[in-house]
C-alpha positions as a Markdown table, in Angstrom:
| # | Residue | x | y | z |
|---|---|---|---|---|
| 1 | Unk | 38.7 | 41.8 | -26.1 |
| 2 | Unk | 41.5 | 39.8 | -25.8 |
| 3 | Unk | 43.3 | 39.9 | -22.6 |
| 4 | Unk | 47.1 | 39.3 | -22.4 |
| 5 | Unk | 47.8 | 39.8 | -18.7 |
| 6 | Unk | 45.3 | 36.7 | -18.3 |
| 7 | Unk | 47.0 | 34.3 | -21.1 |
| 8 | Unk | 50.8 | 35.3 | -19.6 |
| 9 | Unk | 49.2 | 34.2 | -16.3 |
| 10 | Unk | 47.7 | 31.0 | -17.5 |
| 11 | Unk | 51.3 | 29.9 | -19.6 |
| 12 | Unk | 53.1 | 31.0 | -16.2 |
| 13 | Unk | 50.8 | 28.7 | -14.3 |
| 14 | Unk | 51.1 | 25.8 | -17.0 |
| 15 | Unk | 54.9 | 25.9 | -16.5 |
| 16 | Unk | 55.2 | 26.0 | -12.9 |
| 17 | Unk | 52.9 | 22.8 | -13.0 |
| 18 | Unk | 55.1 | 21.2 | -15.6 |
| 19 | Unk | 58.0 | 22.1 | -13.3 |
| 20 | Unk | 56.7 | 20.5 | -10.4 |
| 21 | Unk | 56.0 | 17.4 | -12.1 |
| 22 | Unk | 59.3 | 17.5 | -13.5 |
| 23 | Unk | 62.0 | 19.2 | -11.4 |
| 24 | Unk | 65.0 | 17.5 | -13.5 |
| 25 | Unk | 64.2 | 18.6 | -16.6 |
| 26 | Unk | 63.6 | 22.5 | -15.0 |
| 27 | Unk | 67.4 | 21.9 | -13.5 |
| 28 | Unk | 68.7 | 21.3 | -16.8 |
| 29 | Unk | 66.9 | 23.7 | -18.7 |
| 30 | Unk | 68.8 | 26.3 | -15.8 |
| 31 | Unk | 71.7 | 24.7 | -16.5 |
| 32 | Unk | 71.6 | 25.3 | -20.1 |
| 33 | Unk | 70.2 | 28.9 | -19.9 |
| 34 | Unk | 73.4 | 29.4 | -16.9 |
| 35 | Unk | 76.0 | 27.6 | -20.2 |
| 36 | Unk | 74.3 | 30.6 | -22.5 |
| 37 | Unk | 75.1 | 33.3 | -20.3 |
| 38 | Unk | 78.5 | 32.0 | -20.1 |
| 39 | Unk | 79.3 | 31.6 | -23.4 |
| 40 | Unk | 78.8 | 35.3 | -24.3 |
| 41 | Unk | 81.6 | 36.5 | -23.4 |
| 42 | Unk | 83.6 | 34.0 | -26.0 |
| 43 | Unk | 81.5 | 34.5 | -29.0 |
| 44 | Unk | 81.6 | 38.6 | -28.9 |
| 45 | Unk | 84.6 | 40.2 | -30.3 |
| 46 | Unk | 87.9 | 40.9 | -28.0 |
| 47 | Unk | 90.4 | 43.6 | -28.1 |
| 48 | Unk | 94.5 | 42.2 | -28.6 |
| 49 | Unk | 94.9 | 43.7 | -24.8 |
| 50 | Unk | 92.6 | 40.5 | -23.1 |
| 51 | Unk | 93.0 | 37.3 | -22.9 |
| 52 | Unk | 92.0 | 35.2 | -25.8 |
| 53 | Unk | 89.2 | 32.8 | -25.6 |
| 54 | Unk | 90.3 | 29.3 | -25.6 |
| 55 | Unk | 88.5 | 26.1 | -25.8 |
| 56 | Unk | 89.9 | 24.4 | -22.6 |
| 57 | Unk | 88.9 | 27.9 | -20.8 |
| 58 | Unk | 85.4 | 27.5 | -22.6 |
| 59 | Unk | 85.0 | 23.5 | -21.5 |
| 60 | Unk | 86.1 | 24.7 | -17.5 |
| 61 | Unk | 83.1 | 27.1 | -17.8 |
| 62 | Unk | 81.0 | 23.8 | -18.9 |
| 63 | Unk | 82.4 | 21.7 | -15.7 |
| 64 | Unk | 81.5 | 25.1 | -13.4 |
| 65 | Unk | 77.8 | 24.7 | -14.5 |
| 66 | Unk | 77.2 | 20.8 | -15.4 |
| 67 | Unk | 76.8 | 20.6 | -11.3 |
| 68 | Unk | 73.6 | 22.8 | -11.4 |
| 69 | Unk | 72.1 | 19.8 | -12.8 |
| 70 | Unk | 72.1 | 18.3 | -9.1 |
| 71 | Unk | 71.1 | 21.4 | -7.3 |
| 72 | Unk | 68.0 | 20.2 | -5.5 |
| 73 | Unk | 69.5 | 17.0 | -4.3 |
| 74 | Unk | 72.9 | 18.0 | -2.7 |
| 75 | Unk | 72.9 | 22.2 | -2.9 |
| 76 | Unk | 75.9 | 22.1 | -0.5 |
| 77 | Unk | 78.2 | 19.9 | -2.8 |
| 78 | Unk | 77.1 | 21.1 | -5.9 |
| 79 | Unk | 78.0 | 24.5 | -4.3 |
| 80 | Unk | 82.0 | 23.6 | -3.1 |
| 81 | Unk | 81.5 | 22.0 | -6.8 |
| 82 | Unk | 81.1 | 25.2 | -8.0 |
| 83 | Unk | 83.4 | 27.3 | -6.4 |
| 84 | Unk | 86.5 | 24.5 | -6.8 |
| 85 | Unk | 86.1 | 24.4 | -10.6 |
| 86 | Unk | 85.7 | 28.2 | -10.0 |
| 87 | Unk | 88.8 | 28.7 | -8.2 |
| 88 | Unk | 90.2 | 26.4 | -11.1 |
| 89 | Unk | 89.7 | 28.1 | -13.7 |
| 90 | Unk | 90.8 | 31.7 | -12.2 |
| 91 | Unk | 94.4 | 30.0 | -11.2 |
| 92 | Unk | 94.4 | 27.7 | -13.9 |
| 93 | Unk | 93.3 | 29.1 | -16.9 |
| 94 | Unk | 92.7 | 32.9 | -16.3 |
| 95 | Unk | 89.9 | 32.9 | -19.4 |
| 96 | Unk | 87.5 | 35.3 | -20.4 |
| 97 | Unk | 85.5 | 36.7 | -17.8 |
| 98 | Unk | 82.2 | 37.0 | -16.9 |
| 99 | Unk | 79.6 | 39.7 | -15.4 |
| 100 | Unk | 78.0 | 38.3 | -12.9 |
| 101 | Unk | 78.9 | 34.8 | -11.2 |
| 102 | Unk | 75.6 | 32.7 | -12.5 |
| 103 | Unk | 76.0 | 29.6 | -11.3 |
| 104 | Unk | 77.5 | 30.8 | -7.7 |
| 105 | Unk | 74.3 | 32.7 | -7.7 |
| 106 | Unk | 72.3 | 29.8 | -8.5 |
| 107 | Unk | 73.5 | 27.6 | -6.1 |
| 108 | Unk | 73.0 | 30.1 | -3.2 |
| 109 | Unk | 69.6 | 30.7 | -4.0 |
| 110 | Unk | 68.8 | 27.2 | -4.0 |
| 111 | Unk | 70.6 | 26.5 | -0.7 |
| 112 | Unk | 68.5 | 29.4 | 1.0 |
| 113 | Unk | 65.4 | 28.0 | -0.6 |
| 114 | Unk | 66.0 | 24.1 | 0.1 |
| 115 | Unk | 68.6 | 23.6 | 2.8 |
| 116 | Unk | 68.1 | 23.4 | 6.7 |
| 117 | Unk | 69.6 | 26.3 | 8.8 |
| 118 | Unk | 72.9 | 24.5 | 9.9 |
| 119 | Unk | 73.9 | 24.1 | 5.8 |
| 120 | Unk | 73.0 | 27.6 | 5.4 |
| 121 | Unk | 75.0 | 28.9 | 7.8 |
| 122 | Unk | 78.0 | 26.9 | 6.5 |
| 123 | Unk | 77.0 | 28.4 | 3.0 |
| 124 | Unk | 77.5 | 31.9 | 4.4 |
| 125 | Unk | 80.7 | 31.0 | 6.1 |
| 126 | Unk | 81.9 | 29.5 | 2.8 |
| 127 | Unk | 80.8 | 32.6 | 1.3 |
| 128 | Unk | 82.6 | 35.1 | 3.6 |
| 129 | Unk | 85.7 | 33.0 | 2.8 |
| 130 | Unk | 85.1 | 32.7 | -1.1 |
| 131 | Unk | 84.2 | 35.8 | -2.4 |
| 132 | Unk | 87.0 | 38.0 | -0.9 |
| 133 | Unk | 89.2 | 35.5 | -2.4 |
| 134 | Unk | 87.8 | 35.5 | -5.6 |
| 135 | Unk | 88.1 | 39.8 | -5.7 |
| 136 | Unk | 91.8 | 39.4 | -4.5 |
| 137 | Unk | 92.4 | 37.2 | -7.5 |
| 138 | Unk | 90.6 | 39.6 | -9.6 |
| 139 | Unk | 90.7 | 43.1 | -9.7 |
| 140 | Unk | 90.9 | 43.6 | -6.0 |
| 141 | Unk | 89.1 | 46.6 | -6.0 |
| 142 | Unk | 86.3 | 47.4 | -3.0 |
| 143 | Unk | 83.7 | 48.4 | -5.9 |
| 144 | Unk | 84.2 | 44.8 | -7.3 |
| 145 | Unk | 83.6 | 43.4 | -3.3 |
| 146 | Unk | 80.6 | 45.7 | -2.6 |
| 147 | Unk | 78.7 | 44.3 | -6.1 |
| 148 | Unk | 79.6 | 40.8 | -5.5 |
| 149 | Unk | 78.6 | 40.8 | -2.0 |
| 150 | Unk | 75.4 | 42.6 | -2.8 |
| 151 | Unk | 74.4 | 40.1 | -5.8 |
| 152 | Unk | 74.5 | 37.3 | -3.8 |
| 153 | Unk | 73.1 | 38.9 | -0.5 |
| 154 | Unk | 70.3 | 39.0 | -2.8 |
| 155 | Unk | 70.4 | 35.7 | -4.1 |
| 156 | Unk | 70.1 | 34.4 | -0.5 |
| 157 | Unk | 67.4 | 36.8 | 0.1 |
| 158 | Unk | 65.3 | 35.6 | -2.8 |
| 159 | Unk | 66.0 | 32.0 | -1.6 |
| 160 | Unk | 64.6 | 32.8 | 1.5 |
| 161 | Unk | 61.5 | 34.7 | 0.3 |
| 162 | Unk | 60.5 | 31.2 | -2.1 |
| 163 | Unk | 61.5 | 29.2 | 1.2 |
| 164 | Unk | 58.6 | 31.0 | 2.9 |
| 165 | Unk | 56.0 | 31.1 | 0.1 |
| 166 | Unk | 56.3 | 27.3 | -0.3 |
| 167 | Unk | 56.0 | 26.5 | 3.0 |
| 168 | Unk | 52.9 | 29.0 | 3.4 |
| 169 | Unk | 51.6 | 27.1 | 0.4 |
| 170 | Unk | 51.9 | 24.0 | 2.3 |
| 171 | Unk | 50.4 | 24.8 | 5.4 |
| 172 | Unk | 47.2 | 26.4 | 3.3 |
| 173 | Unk | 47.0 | 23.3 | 1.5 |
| 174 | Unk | 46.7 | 21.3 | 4.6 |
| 175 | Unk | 43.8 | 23.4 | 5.8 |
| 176 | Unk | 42.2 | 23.4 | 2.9 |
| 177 | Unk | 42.2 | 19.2 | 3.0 |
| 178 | Unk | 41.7 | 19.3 | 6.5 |
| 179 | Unk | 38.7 | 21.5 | 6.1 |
| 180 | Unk | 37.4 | 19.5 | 3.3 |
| 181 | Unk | 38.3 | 16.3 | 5.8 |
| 182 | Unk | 35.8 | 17.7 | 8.3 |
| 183 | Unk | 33.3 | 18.7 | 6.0 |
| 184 | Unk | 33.3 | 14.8 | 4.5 |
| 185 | Unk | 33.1 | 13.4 | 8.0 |
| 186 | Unk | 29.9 | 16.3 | 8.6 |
| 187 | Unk | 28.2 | 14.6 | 5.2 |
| 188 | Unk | 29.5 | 11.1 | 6.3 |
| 189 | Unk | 27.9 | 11.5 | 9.9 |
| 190 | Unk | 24.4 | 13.0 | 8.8 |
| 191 | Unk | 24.1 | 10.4 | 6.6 |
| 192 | Unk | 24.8 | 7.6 | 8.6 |
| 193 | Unk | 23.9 | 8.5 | 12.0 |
| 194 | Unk | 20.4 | 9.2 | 10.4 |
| 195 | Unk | 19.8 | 6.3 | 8.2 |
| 196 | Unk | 20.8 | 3.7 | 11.1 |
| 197 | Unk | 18.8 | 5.8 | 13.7 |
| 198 | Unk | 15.5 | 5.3 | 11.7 |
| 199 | Unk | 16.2 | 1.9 | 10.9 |
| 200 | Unk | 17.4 | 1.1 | 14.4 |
| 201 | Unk | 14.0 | 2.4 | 15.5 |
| 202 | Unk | 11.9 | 0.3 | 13.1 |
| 203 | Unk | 13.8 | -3.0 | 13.6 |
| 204 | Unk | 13.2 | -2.5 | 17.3 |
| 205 | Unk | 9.2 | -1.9 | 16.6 |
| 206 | Unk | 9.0 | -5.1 | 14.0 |
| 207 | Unk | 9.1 | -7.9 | 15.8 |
| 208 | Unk | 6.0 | -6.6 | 18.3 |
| 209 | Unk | 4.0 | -5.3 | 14.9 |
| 210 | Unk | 4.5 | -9.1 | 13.4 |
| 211 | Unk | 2.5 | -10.7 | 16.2 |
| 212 | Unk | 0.0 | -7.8 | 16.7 |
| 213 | Unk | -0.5 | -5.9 | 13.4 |
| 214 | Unk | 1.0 | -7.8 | 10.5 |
| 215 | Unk | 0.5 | -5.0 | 8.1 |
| 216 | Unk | 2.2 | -2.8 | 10.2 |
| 217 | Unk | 5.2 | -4.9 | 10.4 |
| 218 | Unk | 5.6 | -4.8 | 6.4 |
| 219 | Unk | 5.5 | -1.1 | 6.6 |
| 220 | Unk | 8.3 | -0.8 | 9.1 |
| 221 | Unk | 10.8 | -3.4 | 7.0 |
| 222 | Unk | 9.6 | -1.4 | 4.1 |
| 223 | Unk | 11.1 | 1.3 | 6.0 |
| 224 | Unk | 14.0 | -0.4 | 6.8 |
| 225 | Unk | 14.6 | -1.1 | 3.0 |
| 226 | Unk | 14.0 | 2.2 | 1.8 |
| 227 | Unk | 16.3 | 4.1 | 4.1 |
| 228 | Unk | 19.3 | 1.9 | 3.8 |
| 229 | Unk | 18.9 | 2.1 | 0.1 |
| 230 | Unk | 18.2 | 5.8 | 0.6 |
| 231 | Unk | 21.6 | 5.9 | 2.4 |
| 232 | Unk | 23.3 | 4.0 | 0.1 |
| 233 | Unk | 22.2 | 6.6 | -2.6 |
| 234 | Unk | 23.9 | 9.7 | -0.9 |
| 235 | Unk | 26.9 | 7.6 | -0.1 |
| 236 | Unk | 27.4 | 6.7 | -3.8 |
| 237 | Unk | 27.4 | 10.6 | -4.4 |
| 238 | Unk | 29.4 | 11.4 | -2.0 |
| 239 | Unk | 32.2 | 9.3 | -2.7 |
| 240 | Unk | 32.1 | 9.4 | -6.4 |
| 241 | Unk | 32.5 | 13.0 | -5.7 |
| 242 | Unk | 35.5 | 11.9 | -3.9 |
| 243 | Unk | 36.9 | 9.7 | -7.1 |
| 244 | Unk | 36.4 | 12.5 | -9.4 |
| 245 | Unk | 40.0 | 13.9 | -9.9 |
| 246 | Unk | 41.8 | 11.3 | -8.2 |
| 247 | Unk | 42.1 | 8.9 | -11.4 |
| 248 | Unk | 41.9 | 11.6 | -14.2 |
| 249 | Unk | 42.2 | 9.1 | -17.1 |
| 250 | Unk | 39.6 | 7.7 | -15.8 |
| 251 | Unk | 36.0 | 7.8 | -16.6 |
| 252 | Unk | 34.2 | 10.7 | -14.9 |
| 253 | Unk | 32.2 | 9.8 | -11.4 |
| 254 | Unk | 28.3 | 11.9 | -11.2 |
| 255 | Unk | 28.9 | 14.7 | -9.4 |
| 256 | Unk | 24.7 | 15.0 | -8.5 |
| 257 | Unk | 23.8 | 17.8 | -6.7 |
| 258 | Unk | 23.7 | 17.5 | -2.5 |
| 259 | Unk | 20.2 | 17.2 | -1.3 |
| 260 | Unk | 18.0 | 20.9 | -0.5 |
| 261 | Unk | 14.8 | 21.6 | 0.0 |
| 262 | Unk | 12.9 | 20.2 | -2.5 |
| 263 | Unk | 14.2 | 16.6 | -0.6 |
| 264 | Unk | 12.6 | 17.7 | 2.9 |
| 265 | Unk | 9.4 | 16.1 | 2.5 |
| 266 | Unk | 10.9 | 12.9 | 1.3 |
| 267 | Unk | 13.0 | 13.3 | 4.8 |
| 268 | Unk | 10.0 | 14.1 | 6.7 |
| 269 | Unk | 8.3 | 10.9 | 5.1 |
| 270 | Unk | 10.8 | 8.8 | 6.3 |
| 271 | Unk | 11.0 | 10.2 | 10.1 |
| 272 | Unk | 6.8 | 9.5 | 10.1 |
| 273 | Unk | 7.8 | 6.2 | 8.9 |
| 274 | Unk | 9.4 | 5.3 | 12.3 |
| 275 | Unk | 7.0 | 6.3 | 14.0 |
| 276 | Unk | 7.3 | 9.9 | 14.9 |
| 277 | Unk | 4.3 | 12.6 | 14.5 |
| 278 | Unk | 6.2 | 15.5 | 12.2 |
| 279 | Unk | 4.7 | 18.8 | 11.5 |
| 280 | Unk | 6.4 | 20.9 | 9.1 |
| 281 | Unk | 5.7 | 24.8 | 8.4 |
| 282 | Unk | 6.6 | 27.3 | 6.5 |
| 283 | Unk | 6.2 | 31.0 | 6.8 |
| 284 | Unk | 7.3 | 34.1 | 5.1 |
| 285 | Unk | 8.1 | 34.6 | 1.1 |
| 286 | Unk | 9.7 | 31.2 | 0.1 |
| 287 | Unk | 12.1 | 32.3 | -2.7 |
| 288 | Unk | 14.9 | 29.6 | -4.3 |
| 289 | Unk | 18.3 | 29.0 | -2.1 |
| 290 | Unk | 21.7 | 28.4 | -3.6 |
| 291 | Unk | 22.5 | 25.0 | -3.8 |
| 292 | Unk | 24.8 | 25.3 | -1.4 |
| 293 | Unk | 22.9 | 27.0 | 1.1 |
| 294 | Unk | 19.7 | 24.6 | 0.7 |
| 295 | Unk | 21.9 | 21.6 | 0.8 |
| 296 | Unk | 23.2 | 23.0 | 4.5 |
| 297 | Unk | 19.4 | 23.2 | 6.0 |
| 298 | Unk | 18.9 | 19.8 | 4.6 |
| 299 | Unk | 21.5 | 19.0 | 6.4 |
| 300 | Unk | 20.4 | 21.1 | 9.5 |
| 301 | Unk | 16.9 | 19.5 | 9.7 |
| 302 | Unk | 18.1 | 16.1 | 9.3 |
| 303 | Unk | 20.6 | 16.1 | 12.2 |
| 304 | Unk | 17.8 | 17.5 | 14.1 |
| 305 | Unk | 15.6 | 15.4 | 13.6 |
| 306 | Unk | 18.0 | 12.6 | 14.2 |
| 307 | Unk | 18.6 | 13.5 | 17.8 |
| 308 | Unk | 15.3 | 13.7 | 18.1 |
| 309 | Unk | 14.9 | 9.8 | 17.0 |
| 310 | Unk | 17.8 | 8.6 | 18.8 |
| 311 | Unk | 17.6 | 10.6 | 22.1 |
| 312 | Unk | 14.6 | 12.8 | 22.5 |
| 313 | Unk | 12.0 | 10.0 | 23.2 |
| 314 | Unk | 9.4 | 12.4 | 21.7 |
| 315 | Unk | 6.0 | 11.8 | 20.3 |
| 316 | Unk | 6.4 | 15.1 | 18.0 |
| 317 | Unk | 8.4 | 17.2 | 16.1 |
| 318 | Unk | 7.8 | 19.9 | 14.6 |
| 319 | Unk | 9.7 | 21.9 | 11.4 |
| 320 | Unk | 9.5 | 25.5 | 11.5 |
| 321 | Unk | 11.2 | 27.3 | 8.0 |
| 322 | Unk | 10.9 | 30.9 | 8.4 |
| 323 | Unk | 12.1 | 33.5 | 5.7 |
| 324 | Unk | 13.0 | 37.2 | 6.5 |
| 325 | Unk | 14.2 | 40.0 | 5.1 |
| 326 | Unk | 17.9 | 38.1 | 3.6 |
| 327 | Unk | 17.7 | 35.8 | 6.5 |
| 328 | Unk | 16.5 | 32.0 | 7.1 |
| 329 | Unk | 15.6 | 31.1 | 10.5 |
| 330 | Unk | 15.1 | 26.9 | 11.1 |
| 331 | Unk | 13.5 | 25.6 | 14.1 |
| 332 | Unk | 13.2 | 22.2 | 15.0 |
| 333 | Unk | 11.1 | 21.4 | 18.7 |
| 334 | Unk | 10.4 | 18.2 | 20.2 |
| 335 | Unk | 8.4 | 16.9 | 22.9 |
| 336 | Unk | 10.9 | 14.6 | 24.1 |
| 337 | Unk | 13.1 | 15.5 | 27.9 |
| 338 | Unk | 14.9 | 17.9 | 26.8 |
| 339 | Unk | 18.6 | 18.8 | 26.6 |
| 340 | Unk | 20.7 | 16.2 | 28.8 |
| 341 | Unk | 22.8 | 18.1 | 32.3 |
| 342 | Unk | 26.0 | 18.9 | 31.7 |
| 343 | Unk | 27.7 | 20.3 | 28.8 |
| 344 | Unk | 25.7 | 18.8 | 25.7 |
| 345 | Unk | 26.3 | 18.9 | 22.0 |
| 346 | Unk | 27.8 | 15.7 | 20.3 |
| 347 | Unk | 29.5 | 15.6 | 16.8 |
| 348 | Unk | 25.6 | 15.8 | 15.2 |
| 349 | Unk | 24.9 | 19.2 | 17.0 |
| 350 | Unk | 28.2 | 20.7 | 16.5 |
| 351 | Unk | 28.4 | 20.0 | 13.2 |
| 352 | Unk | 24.9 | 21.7 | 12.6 |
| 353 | Unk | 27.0 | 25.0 | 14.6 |
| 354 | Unk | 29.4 | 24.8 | 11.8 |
| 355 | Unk | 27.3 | 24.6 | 8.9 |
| 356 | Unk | 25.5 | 27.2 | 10.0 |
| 357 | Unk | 29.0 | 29.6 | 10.5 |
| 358 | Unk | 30.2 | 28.3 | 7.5 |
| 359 | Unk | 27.1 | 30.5 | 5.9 |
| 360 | Unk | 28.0 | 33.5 | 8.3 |
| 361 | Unk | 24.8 | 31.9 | 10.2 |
| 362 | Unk | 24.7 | 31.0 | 13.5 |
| 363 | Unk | 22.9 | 28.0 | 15.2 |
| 364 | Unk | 22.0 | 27.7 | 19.0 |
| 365 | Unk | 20.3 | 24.1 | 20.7 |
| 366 | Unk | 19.2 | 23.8 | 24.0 |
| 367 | Unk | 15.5 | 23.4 | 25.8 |
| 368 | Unk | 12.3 | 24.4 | 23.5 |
| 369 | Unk | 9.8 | 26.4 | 24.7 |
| 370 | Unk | 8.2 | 26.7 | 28.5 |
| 371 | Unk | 12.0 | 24.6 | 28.9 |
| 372 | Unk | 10.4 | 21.2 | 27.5 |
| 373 | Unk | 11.5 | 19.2 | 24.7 |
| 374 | Unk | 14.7 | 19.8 | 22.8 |
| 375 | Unk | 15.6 | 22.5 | 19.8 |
| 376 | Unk | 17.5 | 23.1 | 17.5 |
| 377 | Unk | 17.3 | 26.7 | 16.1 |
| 378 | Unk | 19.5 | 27.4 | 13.6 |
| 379 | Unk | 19.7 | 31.5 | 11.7 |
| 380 | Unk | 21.6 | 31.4 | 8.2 |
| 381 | Unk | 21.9 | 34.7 | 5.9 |
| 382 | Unk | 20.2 | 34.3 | 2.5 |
| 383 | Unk | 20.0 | 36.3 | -0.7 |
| 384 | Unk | 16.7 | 38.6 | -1.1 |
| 385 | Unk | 16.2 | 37.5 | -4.2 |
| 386 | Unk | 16.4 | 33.5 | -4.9 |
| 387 | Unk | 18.1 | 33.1 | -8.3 |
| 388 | Unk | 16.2 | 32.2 | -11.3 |
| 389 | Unk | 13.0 | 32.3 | -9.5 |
| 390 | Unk | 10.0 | 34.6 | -8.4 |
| 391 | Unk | 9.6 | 34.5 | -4.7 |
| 392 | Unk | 5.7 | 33.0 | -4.2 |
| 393 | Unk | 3.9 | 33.5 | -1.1 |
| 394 | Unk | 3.3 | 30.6 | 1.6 |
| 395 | Unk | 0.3 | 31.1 | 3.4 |
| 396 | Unk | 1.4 | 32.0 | 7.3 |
| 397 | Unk | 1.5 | 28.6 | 9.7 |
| 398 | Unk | 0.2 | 26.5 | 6.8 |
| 399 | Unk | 0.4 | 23.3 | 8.5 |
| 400 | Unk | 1.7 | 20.0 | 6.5 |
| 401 | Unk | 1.0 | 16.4 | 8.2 |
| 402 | Unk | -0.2 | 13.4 | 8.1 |
């Protein structure tokens, strides 16, 4: 079933787009639509008692709205524009007349919507002045004040009303980028802080394995090599992510999906590489995550275990994946000393805080258990039912290590 609401929306959309990207060409397009509305009244038939419809009155009503044209860039001037060739052709010419004041309408609105506060209230001083003037030339009748007074009361009000929605626009725009800032600088930090941690901690054990154990030696600068280019991998995504939409002629960057749980034990490899003993376990009914949701415990366990590397001084670390009823709990112990005094939690830990809320989880560090070692325990709501997969059993404590 076809649905019209949804296609009105989509063409309204599609215009306001085209008239951001081309405000002059929405100016005149007003301006010509304001020149139709003001022609009517010289094409429709007049009784002998009015005043006949002359050219030179119909080409003042063309100088009245050709300043409309300029509307955004000077709305003051085009507005004493407006009311001199106004005022002009009431004294001057005394032509047909019209219903409503467009382009004085116009021009208000736009001066509510664009201008600062000192030109608006100039605008409304000029007003008070102008349109009593213009009924006194008229018909001077109250009724004549009270609807002219009224229309562009509103015009000012609707002026206003835009003025707001733009700038509420604005300021959700910048959230949203600044959001999406902090969430690149998250990806950027995990990334980096990990890959250099590992390979810190294998440069720094090379030179002693050359002179005692050779072979282990090659296995650390294997290490080396496989983590940077590891690194380099995500940070390709990552920023060809970032490319995508910002040359849109151009070819299309791979938008890969964000690491998740199947990538654990390739991270786990990596952190036994360097050194460390890692135990990983899982418990409960293991069920598929959305993407987003695994790629966020990747991310949990790696920043994890990159404190761990860099300032835990541990032998061991252990993984600890526990699924409930629509709920994921993530430890991650070390034997290391434990949480430093003072207030703790660098840009690694309280970006793991974040992820975690960002899932309406919640994620708490501080000493591991009997108060030694560090942790990193981290709680994040899942669905019951992982999509497009059976849930399988994992056998309780089922130990994985090397």
């Amino acid at each position: 079933m076809r649905d019209p609401h949804g296609r009105l929306r989509r063409w309204w959309e599609a215009g306001r787009a085209l008239g951001a990207a081309n405000p002059l060409t929405v100016d005149l397009g007003i301006a010509l639509l304001v020149q139709a509305a003001m022609t009517m009244p010289f094409v429709v038939p007049r009784g002998p008692e009015l005043e006949p419809a002359t050219w030179s009155a119909y080409g003042l009503t063309t100088l009245i709205v050709v300043p409309l044209v300029w509307r955004r860039r000077a709305p003051v001037a085009v507005l004493l524009a407006v009311v001199a060739a106004s005022a002009l052709y009431q004294l001057a010419l005394d032509g047909p007349g019209q219903p409503l004041p467009y382009p004085g309408l116009v021009v208000v609105y736009t001066v509510a919507a664009v201008s600062p506060p000192p030109k608006r209230l100039a605008t409304g001083g000029l007003l008070l002045v102008a349109v009593p003037v213009s009924v006194w030339l008229n018909t001077r009748s109250a009724r004549e004040l009270s609807f002219c007074v009224f229309v562009f009361a509103a015009a000012y009000v609707f002026g206003r009303l835009t003025d707001a929605r733009q700038r509420a626009n604005r300021i959700e725009t910048e959230r949203a980028a600044a959001r999406e800032r902090a969430r690149i600088a998250r990806e950027m930090h995990d990334i980096l802080s990990h890959a250099v941690s590992l390979m810190i901690v294998q440069a720094e054990a090379g030179p002693v394995a050359v002179r005692t154990a050779p072979e282990r030696a090659e296995a650390a600068f294997d290490a080396i090599s496989e983590t940077g280019r590891g690194a380099m991998a995500e940070l390709r995504r990552m920023l060809g992510v970032l490319r995508t939409g910002d040359e849109p002629d151009g070819p299309a960057a791979p938008r890969e999906p964000q690491p998740g749980l199947a990538a654990l034990p390739e991270l786990l490899d990596r952190v036994r590489a360097s050194g460390l003993e890692v135990a990983h376990r899982t418990t409960g009914t293991a069920r598929p995550l959305p993407e987003a949701t695994g790629a966020t415990v990747y991310r949990i366990v790696q920043e994890a275990l990159t404190n761990t590397v860099r300032h835990a001084d541990a032998r061991t670390v252990s993984v600890h994946l526990t699924y409930g009823d629509g709920v994921l709990d993530v430890t991650v112990t070390d034997d290391g000393r434990g949480p430093r005094p003072g207030p703790g939690g660098g840009h690694g830990l309280v970006g793991v805080r974040e992820r975690a809320a960002a899932h309406g989880g919640t994620a708490v560090t501080g000493a591991g258990p009997d108060g030694r070692g560090f942790a990193v325990r981290a709680r994040i709501p899942v669905p019951a039912d992982g999509p497009g997969a059976a849930p399988r059993r994992v056998a309780s404590a089922a130990e994985v290590a090397r």
